[in-house]
mmCIF file of C-alpha atoms in Angstrom:
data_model
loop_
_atom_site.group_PDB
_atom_site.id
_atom_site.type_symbol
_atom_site.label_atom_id
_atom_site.label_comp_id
_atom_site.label_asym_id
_atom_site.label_seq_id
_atom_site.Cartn_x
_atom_site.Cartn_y
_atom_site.Cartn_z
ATOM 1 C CA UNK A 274 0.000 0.000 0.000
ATOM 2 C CA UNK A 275 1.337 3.307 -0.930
ATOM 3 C CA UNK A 276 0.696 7.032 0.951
ATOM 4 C CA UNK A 277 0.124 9.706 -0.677
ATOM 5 C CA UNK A 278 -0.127 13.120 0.583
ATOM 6 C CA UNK A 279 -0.661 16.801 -0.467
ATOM 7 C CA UNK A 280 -3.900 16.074 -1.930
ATOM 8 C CA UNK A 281 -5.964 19.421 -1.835
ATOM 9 C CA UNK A 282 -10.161 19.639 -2.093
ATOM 10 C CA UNK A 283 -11.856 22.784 -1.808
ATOM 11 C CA UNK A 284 -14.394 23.165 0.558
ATOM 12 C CA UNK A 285 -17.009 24.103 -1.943
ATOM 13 C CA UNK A 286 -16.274 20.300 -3.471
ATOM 14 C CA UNK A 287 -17.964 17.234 -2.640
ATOM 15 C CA UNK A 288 -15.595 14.082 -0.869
ATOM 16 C CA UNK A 289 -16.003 12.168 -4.318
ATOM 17 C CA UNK A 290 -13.310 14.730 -5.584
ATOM 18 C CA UNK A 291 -11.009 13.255 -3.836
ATOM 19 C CA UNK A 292 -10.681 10.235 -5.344
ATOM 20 C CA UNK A 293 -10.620 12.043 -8.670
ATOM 21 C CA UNK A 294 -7.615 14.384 -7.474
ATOM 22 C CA UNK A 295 -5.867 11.047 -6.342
ATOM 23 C CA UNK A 296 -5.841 9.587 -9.712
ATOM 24 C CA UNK A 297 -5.220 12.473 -11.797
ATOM 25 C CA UNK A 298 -1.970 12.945 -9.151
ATOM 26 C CA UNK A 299 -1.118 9.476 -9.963
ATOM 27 C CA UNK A 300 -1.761 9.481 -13.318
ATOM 28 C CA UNK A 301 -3.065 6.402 -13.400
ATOM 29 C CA UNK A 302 -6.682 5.069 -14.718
ATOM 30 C CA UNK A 303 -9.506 4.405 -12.072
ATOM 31 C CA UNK A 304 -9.418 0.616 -12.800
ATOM 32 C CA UNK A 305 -5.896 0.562 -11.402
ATOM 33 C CA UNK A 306 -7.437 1.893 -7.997
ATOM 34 C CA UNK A 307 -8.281 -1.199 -5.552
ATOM 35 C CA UNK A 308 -8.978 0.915 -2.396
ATOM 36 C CA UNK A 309 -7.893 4.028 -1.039
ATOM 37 C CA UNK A 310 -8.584 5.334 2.605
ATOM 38 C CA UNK A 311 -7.857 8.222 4.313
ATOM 39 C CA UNK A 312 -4.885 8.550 6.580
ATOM 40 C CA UNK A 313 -5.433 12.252 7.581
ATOM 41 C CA UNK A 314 -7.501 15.458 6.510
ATOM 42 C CA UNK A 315 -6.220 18.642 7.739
ATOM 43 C CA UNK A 316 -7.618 22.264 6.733
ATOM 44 C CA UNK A 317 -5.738 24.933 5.041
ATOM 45 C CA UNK A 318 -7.176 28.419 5.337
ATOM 46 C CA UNK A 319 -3.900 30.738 5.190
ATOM 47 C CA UNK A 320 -5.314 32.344 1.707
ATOM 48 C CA UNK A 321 -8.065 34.915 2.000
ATOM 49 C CA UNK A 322 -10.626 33.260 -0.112
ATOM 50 C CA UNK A 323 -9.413 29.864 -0.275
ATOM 51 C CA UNK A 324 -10.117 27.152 1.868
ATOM 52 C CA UNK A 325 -9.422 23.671 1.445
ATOM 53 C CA UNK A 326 -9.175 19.887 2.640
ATOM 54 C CA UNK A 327 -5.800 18.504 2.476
ATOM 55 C CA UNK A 328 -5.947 14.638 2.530
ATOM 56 C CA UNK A 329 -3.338 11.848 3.556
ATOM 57 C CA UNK A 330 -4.358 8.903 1.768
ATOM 58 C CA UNK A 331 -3.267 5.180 1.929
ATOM 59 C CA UNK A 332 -4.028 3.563 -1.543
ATOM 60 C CA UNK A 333 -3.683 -0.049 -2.774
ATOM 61 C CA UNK A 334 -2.696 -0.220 -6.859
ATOM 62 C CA UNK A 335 -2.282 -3.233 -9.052
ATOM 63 C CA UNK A 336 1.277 -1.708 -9.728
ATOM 64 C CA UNK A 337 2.153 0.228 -6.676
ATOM 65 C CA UNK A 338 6.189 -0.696 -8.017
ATOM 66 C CA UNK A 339 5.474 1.502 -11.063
ATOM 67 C CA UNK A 340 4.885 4.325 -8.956
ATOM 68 C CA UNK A 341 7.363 4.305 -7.119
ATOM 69 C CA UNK A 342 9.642 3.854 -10.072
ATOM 70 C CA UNK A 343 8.218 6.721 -11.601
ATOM 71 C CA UNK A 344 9.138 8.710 -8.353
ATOM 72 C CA UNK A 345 5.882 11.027 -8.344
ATOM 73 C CA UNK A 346 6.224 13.405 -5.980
ATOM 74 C CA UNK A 347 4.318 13.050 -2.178
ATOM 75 C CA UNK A 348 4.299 9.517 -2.288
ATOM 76 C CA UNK A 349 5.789 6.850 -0.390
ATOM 77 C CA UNK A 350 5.014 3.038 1.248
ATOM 78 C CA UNK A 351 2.824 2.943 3.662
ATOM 79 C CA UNK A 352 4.441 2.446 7.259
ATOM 80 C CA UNK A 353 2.869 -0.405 9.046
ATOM 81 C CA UNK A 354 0.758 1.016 12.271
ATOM 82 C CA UNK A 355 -0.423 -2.483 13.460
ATOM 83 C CA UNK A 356 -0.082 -2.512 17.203
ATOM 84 C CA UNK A 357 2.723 -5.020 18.109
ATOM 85 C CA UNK A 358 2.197 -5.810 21.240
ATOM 86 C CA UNK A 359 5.692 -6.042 23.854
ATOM 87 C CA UNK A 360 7.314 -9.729 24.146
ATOM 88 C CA UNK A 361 6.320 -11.219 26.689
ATOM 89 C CA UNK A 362 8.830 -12.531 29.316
ATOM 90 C CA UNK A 363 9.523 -16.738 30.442
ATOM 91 C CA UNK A 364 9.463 -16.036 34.300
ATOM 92 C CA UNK A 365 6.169 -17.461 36.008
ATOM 93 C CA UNK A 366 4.857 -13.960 37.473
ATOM 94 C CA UNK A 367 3.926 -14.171 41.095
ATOM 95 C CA UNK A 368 0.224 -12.875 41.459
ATOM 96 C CA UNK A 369 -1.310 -11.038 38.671
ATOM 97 C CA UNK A 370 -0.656 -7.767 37.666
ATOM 98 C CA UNK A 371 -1.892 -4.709 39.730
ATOM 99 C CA UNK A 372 -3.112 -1.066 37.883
ATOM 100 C CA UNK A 373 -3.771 1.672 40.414
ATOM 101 C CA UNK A 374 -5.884 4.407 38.848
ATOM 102 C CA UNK A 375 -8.160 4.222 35.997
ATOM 103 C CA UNK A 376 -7.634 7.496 34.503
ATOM 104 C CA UNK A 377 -6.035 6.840 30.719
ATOM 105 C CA UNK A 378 -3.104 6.233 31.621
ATOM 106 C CA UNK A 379 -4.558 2.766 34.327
ATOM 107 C CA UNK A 380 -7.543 2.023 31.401
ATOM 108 C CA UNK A 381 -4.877 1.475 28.544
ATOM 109 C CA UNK A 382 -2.393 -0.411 30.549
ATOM 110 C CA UNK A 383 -5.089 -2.819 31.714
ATOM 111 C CA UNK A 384 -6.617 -2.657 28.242
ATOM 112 C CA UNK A 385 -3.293 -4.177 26.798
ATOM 113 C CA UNK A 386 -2.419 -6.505 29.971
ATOM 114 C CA UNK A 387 -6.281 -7.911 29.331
ATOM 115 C CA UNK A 388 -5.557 -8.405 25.585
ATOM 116 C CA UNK A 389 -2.285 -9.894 26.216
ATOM 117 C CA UNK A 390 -3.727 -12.542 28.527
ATOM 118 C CA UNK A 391 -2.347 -11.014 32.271
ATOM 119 C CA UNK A 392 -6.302 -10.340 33.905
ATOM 120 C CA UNK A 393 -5.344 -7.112 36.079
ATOM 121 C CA UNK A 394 -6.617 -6.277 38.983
ATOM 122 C CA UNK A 395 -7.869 -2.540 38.820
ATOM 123 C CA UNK A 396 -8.033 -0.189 41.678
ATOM 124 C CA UNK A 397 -9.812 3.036 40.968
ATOM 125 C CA UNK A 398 -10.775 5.534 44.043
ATOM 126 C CA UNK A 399 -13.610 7.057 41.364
ATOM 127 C CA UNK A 400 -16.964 5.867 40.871
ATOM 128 C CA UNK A 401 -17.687 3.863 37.534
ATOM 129 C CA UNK A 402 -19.036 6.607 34.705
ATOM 130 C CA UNK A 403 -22.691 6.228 35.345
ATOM 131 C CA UNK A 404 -21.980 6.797 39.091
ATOM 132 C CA UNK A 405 -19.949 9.730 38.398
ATOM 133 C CA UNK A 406 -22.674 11.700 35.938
ATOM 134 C CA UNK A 407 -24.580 11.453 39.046
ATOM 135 C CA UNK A 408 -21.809 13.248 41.441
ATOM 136 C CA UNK A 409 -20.675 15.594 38.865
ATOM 137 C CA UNK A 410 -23.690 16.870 38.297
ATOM 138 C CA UNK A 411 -24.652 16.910 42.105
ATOM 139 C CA UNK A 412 -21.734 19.147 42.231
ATOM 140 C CA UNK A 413 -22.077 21.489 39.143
ATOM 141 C CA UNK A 414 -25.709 21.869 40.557
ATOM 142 C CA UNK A 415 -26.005 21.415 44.032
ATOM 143 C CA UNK A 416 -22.414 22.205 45.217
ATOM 144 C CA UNK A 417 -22.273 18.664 46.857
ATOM 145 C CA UNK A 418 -18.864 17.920 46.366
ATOM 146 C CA UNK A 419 -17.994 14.074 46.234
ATOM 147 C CA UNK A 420 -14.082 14.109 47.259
ATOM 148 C CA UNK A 421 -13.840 10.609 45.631
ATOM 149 C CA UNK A 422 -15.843 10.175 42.823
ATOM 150 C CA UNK A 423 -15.700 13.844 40.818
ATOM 151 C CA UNK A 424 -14.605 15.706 37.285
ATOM 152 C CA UNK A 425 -11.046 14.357 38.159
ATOM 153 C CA UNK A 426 -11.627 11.328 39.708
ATOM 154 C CA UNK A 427 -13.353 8.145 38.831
ATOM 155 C CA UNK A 428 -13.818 5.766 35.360
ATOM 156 C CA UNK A 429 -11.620 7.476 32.720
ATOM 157 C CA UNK A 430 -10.035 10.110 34.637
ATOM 158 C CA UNK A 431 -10.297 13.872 34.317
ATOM 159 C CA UNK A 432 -10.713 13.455 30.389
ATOM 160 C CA UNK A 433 -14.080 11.813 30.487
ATOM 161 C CA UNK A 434 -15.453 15.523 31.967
ATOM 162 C CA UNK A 435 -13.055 16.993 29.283
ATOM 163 C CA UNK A 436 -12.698 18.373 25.679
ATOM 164 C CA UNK A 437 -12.024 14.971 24.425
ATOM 165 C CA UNK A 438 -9.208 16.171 22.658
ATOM 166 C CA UNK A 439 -6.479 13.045 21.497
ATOM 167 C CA UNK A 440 -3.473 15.297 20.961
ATOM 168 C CA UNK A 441 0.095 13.948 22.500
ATOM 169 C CA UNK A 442 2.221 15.978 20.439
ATOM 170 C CA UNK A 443 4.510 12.704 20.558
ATOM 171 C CA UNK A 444 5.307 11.284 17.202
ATOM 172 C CA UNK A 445 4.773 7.395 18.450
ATOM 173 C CA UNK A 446 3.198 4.946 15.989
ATOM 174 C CA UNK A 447 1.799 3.368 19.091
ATOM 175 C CA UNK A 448 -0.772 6.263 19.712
ATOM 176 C CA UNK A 449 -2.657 4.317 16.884
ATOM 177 C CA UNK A 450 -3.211 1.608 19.175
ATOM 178 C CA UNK A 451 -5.261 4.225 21.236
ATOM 179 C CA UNK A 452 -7.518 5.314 18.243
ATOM 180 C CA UNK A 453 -8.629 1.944 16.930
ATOM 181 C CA UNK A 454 -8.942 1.204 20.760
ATOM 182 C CA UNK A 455 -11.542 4.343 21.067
ATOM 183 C CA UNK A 456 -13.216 3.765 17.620
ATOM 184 C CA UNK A 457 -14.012 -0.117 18.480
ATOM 185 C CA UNK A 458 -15.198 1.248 21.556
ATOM 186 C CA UNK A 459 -17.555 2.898 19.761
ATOM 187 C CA UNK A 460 -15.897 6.281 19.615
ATOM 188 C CA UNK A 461 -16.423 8.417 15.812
ATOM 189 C CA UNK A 462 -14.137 6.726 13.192
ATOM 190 C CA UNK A 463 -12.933 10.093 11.874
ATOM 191 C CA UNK A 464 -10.973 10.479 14.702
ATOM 192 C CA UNK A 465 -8.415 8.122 13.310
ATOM 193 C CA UNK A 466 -7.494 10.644 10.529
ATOM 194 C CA UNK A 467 -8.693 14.145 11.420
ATOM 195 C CA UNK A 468 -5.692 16.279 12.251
ATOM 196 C CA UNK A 469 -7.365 17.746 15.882
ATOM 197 C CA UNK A 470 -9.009 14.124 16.550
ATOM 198 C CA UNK A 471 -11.574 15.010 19.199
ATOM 199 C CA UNK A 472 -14.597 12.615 21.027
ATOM 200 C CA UNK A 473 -16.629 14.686 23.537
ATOM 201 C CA UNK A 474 -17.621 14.009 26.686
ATOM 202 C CA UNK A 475 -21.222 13.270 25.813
ATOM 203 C CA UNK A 476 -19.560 10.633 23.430
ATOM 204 C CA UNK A 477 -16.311 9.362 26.215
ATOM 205 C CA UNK A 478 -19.137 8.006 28.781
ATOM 206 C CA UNK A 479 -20.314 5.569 26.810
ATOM 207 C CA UNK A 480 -16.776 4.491 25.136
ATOM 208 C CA UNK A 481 -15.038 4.639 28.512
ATOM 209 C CA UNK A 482 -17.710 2.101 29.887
ATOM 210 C CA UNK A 483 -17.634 -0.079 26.345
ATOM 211 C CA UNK A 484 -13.312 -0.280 27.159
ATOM 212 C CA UNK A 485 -14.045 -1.626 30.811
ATOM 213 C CA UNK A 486 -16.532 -3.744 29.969
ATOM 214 C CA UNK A 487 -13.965 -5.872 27.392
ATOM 215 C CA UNK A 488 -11.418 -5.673 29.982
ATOM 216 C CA UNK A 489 -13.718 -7.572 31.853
ATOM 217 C CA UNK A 490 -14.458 -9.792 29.004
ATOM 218 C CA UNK A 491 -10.945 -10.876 28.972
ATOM 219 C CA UNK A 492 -10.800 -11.594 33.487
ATOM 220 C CA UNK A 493 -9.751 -8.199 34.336
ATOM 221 C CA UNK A 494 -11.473 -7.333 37.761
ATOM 222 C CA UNK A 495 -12.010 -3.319 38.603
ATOM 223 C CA UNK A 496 -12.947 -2.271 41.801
ATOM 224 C CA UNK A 497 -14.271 1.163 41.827
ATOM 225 C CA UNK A 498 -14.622 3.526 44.992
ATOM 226 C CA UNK A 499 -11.472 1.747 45.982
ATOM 227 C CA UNK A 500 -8.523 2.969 47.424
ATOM 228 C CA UNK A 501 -5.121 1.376 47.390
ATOM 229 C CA UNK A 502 -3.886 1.675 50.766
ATOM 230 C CA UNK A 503 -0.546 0.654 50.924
ATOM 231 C CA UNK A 504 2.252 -1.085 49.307
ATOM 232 C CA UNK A 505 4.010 -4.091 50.468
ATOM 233 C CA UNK A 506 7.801 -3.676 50.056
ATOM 234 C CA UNK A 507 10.126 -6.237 51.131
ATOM 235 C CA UNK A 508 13.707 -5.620 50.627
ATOM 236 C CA UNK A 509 13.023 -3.226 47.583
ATOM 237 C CA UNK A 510 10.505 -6.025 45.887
ATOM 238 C CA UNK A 511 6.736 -5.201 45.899
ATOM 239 C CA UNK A 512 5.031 -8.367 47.304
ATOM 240 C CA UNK A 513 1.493 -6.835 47.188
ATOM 241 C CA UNK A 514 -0.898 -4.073 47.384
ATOM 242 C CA UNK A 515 -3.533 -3.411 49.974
ATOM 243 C CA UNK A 516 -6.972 -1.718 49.486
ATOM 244 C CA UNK A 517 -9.499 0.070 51.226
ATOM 245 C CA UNK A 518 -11.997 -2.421 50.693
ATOM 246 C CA UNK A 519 -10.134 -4.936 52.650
ATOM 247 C CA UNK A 520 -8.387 -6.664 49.615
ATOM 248 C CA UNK A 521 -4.924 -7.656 49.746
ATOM 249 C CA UNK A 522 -3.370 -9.008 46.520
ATOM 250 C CA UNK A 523 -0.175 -10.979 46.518
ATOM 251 C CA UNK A 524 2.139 -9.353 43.190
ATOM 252 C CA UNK A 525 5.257 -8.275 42.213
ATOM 253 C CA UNK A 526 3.857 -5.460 39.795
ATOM 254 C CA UNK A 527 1.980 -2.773 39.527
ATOM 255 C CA UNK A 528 1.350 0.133 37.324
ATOM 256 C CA UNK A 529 0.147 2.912 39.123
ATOM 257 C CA UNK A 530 -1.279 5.901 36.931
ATOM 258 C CA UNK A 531 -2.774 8.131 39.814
ATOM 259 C CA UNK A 532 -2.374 11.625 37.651
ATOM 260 C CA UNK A 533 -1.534 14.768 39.999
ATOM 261 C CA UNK A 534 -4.069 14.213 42.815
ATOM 262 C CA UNK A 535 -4.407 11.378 44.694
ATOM 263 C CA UNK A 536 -1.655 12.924 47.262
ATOM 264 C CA UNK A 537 -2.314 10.367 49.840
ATOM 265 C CA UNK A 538 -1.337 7.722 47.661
ATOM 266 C CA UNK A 539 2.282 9.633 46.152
ATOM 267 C CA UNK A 540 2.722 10.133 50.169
ATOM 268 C CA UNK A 541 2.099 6.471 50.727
ATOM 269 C CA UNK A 542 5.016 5.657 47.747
ATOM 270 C CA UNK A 543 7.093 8.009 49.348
ATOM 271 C CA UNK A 544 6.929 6.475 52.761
ATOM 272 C CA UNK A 545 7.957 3.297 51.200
ATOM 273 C CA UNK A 546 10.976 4.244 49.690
ATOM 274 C CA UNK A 547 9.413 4.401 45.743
ATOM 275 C CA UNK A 548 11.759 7.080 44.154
ATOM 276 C CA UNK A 549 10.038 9.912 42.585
ATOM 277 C CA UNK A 550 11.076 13.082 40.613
ATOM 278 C CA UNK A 551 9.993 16.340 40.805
ATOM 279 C CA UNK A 552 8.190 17.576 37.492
ATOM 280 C CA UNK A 553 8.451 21.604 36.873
ATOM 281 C CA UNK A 554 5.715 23.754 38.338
ATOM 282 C CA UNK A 555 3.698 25.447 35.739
ATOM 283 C CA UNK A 556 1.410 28.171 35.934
ATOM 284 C CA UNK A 557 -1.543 28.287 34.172
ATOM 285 C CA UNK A 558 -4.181 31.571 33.155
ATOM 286 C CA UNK A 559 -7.171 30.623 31.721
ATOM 287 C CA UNK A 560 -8.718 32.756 28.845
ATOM 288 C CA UNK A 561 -12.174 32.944 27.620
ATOM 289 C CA UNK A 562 -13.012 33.557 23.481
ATOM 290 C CA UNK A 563 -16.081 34.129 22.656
ATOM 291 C CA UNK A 564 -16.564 31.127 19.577
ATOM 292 C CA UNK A 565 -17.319 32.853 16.761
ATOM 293 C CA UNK A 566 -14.467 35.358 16.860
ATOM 294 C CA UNK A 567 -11.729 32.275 17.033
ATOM 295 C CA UNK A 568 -13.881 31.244 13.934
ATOM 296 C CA UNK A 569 -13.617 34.686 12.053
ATOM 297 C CA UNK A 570 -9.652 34.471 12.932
ATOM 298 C CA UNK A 571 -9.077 31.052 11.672
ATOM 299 C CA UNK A 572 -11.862 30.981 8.435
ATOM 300 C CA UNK A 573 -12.317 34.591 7.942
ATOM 301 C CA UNK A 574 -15.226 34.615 5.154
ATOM 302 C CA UNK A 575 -15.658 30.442 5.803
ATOM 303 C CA UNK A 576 -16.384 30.936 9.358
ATOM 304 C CA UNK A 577 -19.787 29.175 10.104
ATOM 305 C CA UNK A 578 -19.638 26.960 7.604
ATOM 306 C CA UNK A 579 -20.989 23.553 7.707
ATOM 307 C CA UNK A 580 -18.209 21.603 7.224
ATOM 308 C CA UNK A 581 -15.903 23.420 9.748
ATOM 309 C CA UNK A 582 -16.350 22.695 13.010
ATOM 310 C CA UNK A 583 -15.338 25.277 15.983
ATOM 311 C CA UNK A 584 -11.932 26.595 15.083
ATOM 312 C CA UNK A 585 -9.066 26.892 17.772
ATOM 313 C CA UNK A 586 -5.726 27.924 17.611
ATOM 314 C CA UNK A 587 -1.825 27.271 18.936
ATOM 315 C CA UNK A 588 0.134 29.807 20.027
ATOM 316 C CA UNK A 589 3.962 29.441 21.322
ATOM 317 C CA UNK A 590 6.668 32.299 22.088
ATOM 318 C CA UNK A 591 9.609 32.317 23.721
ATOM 319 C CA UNK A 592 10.473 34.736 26.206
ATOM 320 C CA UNK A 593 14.148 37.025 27.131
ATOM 321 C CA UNK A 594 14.915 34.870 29.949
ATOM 322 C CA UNK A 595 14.923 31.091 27.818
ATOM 323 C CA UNK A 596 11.131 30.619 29.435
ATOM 324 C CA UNK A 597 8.552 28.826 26.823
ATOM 325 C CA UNK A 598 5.209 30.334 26.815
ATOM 326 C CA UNK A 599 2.252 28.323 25.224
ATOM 327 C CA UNK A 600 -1.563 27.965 24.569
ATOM 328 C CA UNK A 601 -2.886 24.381 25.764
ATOM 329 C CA UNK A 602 -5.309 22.685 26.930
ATOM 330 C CA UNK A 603 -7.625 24.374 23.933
ATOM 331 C CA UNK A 604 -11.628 23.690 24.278
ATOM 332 C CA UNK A 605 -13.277 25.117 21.274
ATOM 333 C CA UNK A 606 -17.153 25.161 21.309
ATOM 334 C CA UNK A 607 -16.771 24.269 25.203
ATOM 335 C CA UNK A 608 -17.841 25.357 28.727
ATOM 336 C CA UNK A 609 -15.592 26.220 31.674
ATOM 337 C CA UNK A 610 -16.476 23.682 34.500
ATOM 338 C CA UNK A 611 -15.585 23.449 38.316
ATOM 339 C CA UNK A 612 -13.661 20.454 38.887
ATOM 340 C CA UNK A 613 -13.032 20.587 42.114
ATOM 341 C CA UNK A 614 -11.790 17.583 43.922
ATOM 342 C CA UNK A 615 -10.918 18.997 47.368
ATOM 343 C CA UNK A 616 -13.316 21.063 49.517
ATOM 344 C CA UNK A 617 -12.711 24.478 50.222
ATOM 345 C CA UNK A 618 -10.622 24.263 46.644
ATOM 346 C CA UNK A 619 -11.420 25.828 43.505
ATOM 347 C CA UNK A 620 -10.487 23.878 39.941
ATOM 348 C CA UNK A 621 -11.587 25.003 36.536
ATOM 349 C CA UNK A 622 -11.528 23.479 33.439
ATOM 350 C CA UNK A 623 -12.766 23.494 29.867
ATOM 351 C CA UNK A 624 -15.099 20.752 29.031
ATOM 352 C CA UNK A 625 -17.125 19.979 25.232
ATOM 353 C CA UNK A 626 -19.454 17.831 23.728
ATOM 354 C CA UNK A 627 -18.915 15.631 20.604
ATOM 355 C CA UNK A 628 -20.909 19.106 18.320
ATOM 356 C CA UNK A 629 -18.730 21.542 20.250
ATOM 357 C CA UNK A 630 -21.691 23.683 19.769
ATOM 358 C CA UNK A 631 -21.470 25.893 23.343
#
């Protein structure tokens, strides 16, 4: 299978242009196109007046060689993105696997221990997502703040209350793994070549519950509104992990994906001799857009158009003294939330649905 890239539509033109545009680059006839899918669609709006799609797209020929041969420009093989999943070792493990937290970073590690055969045990602190709709909304409406189970904590982590936003900025071929993961899931498929993928929280509930339930399916056990109390450390190995339910589980790993809150825990590690490292503290400001003026920015005379969606925009400078200063975190068509997850503490963040239509 070949890529090809650089392949321009107009937004005035319909999606059955592109295949058009892909022969006529390739200067081939239709019948020599098996199949063609797209890789990634990105917009380019720096011309006043002009707008257009540019496309990615993985195509199968009946001569790819002759391509290639004739060396036409923005075309290469295809690299293969199958997930290869890691060897796996000949010791006889000692208990089964552990994953404390259930945030992304605890779902996809147990997601790939399940598929791989190792039926984790999962400790999350949070309520499962239908609980946490419940306290999250308690809170948003009622100011009844669940310290446990809220916008940060519980079944998928602070994202599931989020923009839904799948950027890394890391260039790793295994971030595919995550897509398909969230599109078979049940998650929009156009998120595996859009340039901004993006889900929604309206949409996350459902494909954060659909990802526990087939870790499940394949003998994971979660326990939600659980917290791990301590570690068991003998002579530097971990022999097991205790929990607030009364659970103790005999193993020599664990995977513990707590994000930046859950300071009982990180003071539990620290009394047990885990070594940590200090990450730099940042400083956030939050600032408010009103929609349609990011739109007018980005689209100019295209803004509002129906096959944009809400614009946003990246903006990075670097400052006398060596500092970095950058936009992140970028909700377009969103709300700003309370996410409290402390009492007496105040939390903000920018949450949108699957339309980003706020």
């Amino acid at each position: 299978m070949l890529r090809v890239s650089q392949i321009k539509v107009s937004i005035d033109d319909s999606i059955e242009v592109l295949e058009d545009k892909l022969v006529k680059h390739l200067n081939i006839k239709k019948s020599d196109l098996i199949e063609y899918k797209i890789f990634k669609q990105s917009i380019d709006a720096r011309r006043r007046g002009k707008l257009e799609f540019v496309y990615t797209v993985d195509v199968a020929l009946k001569d790819e060689q002759a391509i290639l041969d004739k060396k036409v420009p923005n075309v290469m093989v295809a690299p293969n993105l199958n997930y290869e999943y890691p060897e796996m070792g000949t010791d006889k493990l000692n208990g089964r696997p552990v994953v404390v937290g259930f945030g992304p970073s605890g779902m996809f590690s147990a997601l790939i221990l399940a598929e791989m055969g190792y039926r984790p045990v999962i400790f999350e602190r949070g309520g499962n997502v239908e609980e946490r709709v419940h306290s999250v909304e308690a809170f948003w409406k009622e100011g009844i703040l669940d310290p446990n189970s809220n916008v940060q904590f519980g079944e998928g982590g602070a994202g599931t209350f989020s923009d839904g936003k799948l950027t890394t900025r890391v260039k790793d071929l295994r971030g595919r793994k995550v897509l398909d993961a969230f599109v078979e899931a049940g998650a929009p498929e156009d998120i595996l070549y859009t340039a901004h993928p993006h889900i929604g929280t309206d949409l996350l509930r459902e494909v954060v519950k659909n990802i526990r339930e087939k870790i499940i399916s394949l003998g994971g056990e979660i326990y939600f509104n659980t917290r791990v109390t301590d570690f068991l450390i003998e002579d530097g190995q971990l022999k097991g992990v205790k929990a607030s339910n009364g659970m103790t589980v005999e193993t020599e790993h664990a995977i513990v994906g707590i994000g930046h809150s859950a300071r009982d825990t990180f003071y539990k590690l620290y009394d047990r001799g885990v070594h940590m490292d200090a990450k730099p503290f940042a400083v956030g400001v939050r600032v408010e857009h009103p929609q349609t003026l990011i739109d007018k920015s980005q689209y100019k005379e295209f803004a509002g158009h129906p096959k944009l969606g809400a614009a946003e925009y990246r903006l990075t400078h670097q400052a006398s003294n060596g500092r970095g200063v950058y936009t992140f975190c970028m909700c377009p068509g969103g709300l700003v939330v309370p996410s409290s997850s402390e009492k007496g503490r105040l939390v903000t963040n920018g949450m949108s649905e699957h339309a980003r239509a706020e």
